[in-house]
Short mmCIF file of C-alpha atoms and ligand atoms in Angstrom, two decimals:
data_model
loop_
_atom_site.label_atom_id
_atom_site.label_comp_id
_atom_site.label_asym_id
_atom_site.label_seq_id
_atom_site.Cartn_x
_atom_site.Cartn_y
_atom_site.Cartn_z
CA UNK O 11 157.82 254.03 18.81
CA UNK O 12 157.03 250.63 19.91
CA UNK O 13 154.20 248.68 17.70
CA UNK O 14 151.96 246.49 19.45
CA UNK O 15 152.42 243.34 20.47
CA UNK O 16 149.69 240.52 18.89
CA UNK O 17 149.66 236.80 18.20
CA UNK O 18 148.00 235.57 15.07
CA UNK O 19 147.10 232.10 16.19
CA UNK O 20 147.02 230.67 12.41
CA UNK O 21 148.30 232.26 9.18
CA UNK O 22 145.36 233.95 7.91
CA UNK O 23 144.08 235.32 4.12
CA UNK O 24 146.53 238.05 3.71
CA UNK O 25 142.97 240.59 3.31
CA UNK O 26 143.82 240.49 7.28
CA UNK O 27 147.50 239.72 7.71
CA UNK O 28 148.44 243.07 5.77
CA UNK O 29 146.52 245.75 7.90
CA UNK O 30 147.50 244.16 11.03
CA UNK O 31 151.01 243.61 10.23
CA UNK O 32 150.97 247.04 8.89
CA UNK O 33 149.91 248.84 12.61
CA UNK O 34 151.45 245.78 14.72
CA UNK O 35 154.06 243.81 15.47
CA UNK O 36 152.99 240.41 15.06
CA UNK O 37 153.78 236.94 15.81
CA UNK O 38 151.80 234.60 13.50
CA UNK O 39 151.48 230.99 14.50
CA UNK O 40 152.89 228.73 11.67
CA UNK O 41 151.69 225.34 11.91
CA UNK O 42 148.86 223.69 10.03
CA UNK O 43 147.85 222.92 13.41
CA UNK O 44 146.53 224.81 16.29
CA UNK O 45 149.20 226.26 19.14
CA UNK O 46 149.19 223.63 22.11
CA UNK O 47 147.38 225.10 25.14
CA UNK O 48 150.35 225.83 26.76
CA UNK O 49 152.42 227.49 23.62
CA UNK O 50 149.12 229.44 23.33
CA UNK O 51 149.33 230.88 26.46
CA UNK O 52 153.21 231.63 26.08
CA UNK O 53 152.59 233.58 23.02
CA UNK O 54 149.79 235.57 23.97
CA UNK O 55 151.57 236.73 27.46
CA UNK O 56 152.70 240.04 26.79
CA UNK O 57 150.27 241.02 23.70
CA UNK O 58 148.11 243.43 23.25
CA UNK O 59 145.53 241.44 20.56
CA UNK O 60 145.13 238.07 20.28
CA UNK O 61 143.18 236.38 17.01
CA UNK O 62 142.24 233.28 17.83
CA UNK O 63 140.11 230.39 15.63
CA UNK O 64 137.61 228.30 16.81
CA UNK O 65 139.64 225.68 17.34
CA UNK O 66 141.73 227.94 19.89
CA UNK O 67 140.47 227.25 23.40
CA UNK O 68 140.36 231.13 24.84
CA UNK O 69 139.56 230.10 28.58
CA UNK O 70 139.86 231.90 31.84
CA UNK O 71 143.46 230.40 32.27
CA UNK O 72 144.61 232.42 29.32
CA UNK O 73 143.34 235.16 29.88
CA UNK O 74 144.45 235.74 33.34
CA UNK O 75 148.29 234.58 32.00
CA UNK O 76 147.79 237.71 29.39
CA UNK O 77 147.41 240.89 31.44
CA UNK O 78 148.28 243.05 28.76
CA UNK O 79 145.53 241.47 26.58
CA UNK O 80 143.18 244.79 25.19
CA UNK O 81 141.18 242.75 22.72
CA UNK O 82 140.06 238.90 21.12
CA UNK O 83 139.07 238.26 18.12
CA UNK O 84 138.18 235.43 17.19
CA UNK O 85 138.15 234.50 13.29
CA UNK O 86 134.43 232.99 13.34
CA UNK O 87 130.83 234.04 13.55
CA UNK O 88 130.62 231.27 16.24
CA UNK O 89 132.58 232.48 19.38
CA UNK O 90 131.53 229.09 21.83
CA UNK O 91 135.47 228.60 22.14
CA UNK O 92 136.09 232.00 24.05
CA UNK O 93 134.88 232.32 27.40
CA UNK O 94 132.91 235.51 27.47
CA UNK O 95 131.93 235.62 30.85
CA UNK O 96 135.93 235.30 32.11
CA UNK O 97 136.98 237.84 29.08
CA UNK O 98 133.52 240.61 30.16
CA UNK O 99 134.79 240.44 33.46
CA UNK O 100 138.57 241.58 32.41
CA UNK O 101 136.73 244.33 30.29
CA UNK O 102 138.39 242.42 26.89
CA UNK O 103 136.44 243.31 23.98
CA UNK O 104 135.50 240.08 22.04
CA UNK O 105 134.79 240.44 18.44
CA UNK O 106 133.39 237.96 15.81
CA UNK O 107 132.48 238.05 11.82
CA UNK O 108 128.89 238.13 11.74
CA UNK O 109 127.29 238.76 8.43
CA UNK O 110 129.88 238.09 5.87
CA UNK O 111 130.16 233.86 5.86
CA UNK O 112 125.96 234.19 6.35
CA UNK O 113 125.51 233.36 2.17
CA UNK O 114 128.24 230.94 2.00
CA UNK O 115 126.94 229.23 5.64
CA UNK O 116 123.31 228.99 4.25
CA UNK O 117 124.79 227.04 0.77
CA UNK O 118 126.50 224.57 2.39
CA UNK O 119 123.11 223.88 4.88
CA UNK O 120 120.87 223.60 1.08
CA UNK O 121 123.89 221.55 -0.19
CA UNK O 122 123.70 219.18 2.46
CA UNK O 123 120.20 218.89 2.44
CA UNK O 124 120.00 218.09 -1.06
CA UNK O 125 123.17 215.67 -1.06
CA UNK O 126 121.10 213.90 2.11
CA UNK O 127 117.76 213.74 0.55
CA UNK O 128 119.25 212.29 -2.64
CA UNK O 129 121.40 209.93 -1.40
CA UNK O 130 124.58 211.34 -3.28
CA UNK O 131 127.38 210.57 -0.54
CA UNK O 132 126.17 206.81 -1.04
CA UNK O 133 125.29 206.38 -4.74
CA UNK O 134 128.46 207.82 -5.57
CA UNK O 135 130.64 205.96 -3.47
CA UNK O 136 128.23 202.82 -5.33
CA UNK O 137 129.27 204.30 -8.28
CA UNK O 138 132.81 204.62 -7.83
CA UNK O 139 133.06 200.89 -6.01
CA UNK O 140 131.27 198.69 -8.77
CA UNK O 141 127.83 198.94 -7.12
CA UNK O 142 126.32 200.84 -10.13
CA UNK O 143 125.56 197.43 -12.35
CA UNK O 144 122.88 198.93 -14.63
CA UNK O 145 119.56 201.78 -13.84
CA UNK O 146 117.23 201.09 -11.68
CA UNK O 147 113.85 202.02 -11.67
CA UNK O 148 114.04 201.53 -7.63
CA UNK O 149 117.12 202.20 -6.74
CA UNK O 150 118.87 204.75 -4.65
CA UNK O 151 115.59 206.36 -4.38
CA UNK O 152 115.68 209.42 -2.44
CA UNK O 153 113.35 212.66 -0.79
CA UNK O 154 111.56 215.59 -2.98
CA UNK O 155 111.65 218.66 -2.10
CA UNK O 156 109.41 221.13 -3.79
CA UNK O 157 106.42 221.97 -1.25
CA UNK O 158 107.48 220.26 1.28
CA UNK O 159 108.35 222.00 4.85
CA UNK O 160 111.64 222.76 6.39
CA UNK O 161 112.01 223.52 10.02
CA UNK O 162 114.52 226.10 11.14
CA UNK O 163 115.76 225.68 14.20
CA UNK O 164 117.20 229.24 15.03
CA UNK O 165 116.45 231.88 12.93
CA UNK O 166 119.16 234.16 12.68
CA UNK O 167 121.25 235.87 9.54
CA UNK O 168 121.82 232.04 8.47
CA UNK O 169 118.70 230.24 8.96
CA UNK O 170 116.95 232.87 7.14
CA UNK O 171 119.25 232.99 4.20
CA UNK O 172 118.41 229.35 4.34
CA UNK O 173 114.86 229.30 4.51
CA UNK O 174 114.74 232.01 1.40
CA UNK O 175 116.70 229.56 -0.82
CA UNK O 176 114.62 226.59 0.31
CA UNK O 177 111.54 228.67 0.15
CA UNK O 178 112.23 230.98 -3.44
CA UNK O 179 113.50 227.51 -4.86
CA UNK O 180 111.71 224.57 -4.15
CA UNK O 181 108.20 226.33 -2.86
CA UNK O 182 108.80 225.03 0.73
CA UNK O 183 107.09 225.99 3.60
CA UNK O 184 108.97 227.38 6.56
CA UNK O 185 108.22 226.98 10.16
CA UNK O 186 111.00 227.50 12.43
CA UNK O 187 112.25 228.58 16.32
CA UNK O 188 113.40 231.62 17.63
CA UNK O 189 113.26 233.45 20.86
CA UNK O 190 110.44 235.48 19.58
CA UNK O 191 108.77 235.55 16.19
CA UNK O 192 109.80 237.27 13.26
CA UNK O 193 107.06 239.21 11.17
CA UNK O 194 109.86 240.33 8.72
CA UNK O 195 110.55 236.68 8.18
CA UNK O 196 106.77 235.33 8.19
CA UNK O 197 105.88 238.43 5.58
CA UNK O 198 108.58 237.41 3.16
CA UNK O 199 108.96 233.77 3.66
CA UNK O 200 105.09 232.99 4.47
CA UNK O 201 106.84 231.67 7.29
CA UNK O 202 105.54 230.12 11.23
CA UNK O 203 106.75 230.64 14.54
CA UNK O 204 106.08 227.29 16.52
CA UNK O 205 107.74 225.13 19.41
CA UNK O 206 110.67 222.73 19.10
CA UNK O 207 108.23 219.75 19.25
CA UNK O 208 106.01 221.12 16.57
CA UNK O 209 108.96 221.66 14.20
CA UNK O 210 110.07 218.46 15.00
CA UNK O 211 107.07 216.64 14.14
CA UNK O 212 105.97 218.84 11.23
CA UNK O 213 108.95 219.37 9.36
CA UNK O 214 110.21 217.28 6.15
CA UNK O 215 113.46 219.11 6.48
CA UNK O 216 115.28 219.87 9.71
CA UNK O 217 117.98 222.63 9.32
CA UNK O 218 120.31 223.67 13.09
CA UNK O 219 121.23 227.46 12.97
CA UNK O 220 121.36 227.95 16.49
CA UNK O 221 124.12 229.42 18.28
CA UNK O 222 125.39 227.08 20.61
CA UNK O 223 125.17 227.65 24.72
CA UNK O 224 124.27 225.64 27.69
CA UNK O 225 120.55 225.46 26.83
CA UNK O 226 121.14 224.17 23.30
CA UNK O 227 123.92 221.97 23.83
CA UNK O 228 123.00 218.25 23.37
CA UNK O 229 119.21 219.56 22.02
CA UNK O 230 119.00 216.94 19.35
CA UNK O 231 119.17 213.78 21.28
CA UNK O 232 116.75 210.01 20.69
CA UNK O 233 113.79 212.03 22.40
CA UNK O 234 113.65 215.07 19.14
CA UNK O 235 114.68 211.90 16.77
CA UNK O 236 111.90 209.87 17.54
CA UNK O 237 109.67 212.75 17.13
CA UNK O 238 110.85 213.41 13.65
CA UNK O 239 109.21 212.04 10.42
CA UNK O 240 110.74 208.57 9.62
CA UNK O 241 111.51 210.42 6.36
CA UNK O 242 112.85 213.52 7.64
CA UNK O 243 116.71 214.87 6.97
CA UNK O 244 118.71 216.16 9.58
CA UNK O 245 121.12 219.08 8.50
CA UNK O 246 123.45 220.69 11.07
CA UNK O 247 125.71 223.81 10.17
CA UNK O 248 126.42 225.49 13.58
CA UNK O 249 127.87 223.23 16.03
CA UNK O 250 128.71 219.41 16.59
CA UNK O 251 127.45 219.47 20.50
CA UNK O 252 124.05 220.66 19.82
CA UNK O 253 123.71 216.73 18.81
CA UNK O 254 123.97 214.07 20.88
CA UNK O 255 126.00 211.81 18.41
CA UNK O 256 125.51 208.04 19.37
CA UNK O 257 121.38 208.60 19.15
CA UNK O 258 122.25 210.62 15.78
CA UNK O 259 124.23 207.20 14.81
CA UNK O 260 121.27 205.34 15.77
CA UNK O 261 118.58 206.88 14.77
CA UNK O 262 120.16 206.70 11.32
CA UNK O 263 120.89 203.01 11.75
CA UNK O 264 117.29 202.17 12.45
CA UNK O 265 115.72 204.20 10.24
CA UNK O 266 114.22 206.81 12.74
CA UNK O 267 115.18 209.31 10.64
CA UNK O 268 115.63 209.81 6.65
CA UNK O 269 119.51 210.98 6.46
CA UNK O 270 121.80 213.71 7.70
CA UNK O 271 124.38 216.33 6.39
CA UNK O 272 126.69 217.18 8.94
CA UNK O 273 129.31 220.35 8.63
CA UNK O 274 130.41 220.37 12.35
CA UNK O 275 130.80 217.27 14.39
CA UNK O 276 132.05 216.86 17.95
CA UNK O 277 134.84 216.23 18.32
CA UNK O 278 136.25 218.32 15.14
CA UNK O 279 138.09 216.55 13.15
CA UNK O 280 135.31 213.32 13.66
CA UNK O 281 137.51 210.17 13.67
CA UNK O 282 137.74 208.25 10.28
CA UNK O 283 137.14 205.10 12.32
CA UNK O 284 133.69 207.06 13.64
CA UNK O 285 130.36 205.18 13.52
CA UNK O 286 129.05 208.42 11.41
CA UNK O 287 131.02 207.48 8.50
CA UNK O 288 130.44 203.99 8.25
CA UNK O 289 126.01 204.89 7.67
CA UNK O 290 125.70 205.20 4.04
CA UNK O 291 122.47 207.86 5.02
CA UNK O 292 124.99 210.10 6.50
CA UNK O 293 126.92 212.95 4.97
CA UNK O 294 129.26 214.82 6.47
CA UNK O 295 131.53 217.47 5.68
CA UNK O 296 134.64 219.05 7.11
CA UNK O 297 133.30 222.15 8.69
CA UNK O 298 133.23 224.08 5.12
CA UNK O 299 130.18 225.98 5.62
CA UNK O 300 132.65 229.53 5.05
CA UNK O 301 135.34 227.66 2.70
CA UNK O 302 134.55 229.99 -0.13
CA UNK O 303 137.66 232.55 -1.05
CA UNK O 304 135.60 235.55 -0.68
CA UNK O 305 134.01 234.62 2.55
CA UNK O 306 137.54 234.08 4.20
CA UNK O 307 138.87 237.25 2.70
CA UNK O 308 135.77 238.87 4.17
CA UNK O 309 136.20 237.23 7.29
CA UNK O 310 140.02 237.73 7.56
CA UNK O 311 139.03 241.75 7.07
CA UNK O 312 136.47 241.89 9.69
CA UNK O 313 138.51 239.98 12.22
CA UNK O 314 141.89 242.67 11.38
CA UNK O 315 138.94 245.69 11.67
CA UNK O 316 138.28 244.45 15.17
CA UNK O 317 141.45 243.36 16.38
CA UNK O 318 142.94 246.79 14.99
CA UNK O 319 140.02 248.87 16.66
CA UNK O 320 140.71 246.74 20.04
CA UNK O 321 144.32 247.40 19.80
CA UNK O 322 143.83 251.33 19.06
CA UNK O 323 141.32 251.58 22.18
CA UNK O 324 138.27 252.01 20.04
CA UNK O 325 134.90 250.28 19.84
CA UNK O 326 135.36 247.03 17.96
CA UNK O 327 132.89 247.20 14.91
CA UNK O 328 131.76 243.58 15.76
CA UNK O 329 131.79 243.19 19.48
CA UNK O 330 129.85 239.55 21.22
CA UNK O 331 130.26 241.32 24.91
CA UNK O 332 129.36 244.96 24.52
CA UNK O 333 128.83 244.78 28.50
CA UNK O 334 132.41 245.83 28.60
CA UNK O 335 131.82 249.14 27.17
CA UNK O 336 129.17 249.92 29.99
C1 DGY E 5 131.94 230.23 12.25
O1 DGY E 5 132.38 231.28 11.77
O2 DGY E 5 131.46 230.17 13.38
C2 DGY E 5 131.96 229.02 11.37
O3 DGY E 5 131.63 227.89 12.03
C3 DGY E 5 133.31 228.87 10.68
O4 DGY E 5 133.40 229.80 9.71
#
């Protein structure tokens, strides 16, 4: 009997490799790199699954050059890179990773805040340079934490697992955005529901979480900046285009803001030449937020789960366009 056809489009943690090579026959992309577009598209014409990464464009092009295609899924929570309306429309199944990278997500976003409110990505660069000539009782002086608020903008499976360790650890108060308030959240967190602008002005702490889609692209731009506390940090975990960059860059020049941790820029990787990394208040990281062993087993499981189910004509167990079972 034939096995499936489907194209891997990075080698990932064998927790997923070895139950899909186990039911399929599969073509795993070797590189460190992601396939070109157009290799992309050669591979994936004539399969039946495709897993893709967030740095694999998934567009309407593809899709249509992949008839065969049952099933995507993509190796993230965050599936921006897939087109779901193009992919709903050809009744392909999309599935993501919800849940399991949530823990490891929300202690990069506390790590960041705490490496941005205490200067760390500068002092130890001063360190390391020469710059630390003796102690200082002024120098390198940075934010505290306990009791003050943090501002949530999104709160989903990661801002919340956020807001608890902010909240259970350093006492803060938590206001934060959503669609529609949370009374789970507000019971165990003491937390608010309020506007963007209220956040924005209220909050000592600033933390994205929001999925990213036309509506919050570009949300953080010199208008939210200039309504944030001159000592406020700016943390971003979810996506680099929810932040217009050059008013991030110069808000942080002038002091408009505190500092920032960054785990996603746009574009991904962020030049070494970029402005971002030449502001001693800015941190950034290279997208890590789910660079924990477990968390990529975990995710390398539920992506196989879904791409297997896909493949087998069953309901994917994490599906972002359910609209194609209707
Ligand atoms: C995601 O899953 O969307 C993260 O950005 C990478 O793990």
């Amino acid at each position: 009997m034939t096995r499936p056809r489907v194209f891997v489009a990075r080698r990932l943690p064998d927790a997923g490799l070895a139950p899909i090579a186990a039911e399929c026959d599969v073509d795993v992309w070797p590189d460190r790199l992601p396939p070109p577009a157009d290799e992309l598209r050669k591979r994936v014409a004539g399969c039946v699954g495709l897993v893709s990464l967030l740095t694999d464009k998934v567009d309407a092009a593809l899709l249509a050059a992949a008839p065969t295609l049952k099933v995507v899924s993509n190796f993230a929570v965050g599936v921006n890179n897939v087109d779901l309306p193009a992919a709903t429309v050809r009744k392909i199944p999309v599935g993501n990773t919800p849940g399991v990278l949530t823990d490891a997500t929300a202690d990069i976003a506390v790590t960041l805040l705490l490496a941005a409110a205490r200067r760390l990505g500068e002092n130890s660069t001063d360190a390391k340079e020469g710059r630390w000539i003796t102690w200082e009782p002024t120098g390198w002086l940075g934010c505290d934490l306990v009791g003050r608020t943090v501002g949530i903008v999104g709160m989903g499976r990661i801002g919340f697992a956020t807001a608890k360790r902010l909240h259970h650890g350093w006492g803060m108060k938590v206001l934060y955005t959503a669609r529609s308030p949370k009374p789970d959240v507000d019971r165990e967190l003491g937390a608010k529901h309020v506007d963007f602008d209220t956040l924005l002005a209220e909050s000592d702490f600033v933390s994205v979480h929001a999925d990213l889609n036309p509506t919050t692209t570009g949300m953080f731009g010199a208008e939210q900046f200039r309504q944030m506390k001159r000592t406020a940090v700016f943390v971003n975990t979810a996506r680099g285009p929810h932040v217009d960059q050059p008013e991030l860059a110069a808000a942080l020049r002038a002091g408009t803001i505190f500092a920032a941790g960054l785990d996603v820029t746009d574009p991904e990787p962020l030049p070494p030449s970029h402005e971002l990394f030449t502001l001693p208040n800015c941190i950034i990281a290279p997208h890590v937020a789910s660079a924990t062993t477990g968390t990529r087993d975990a995710m390398a499981r539920l992506c196989a789960a879904n791409l297997l189910a896909g493949v087998r004509g069953e309901r994917l167990p994490h599906c972002v366009n359910p609209q194609v079972y209707e």
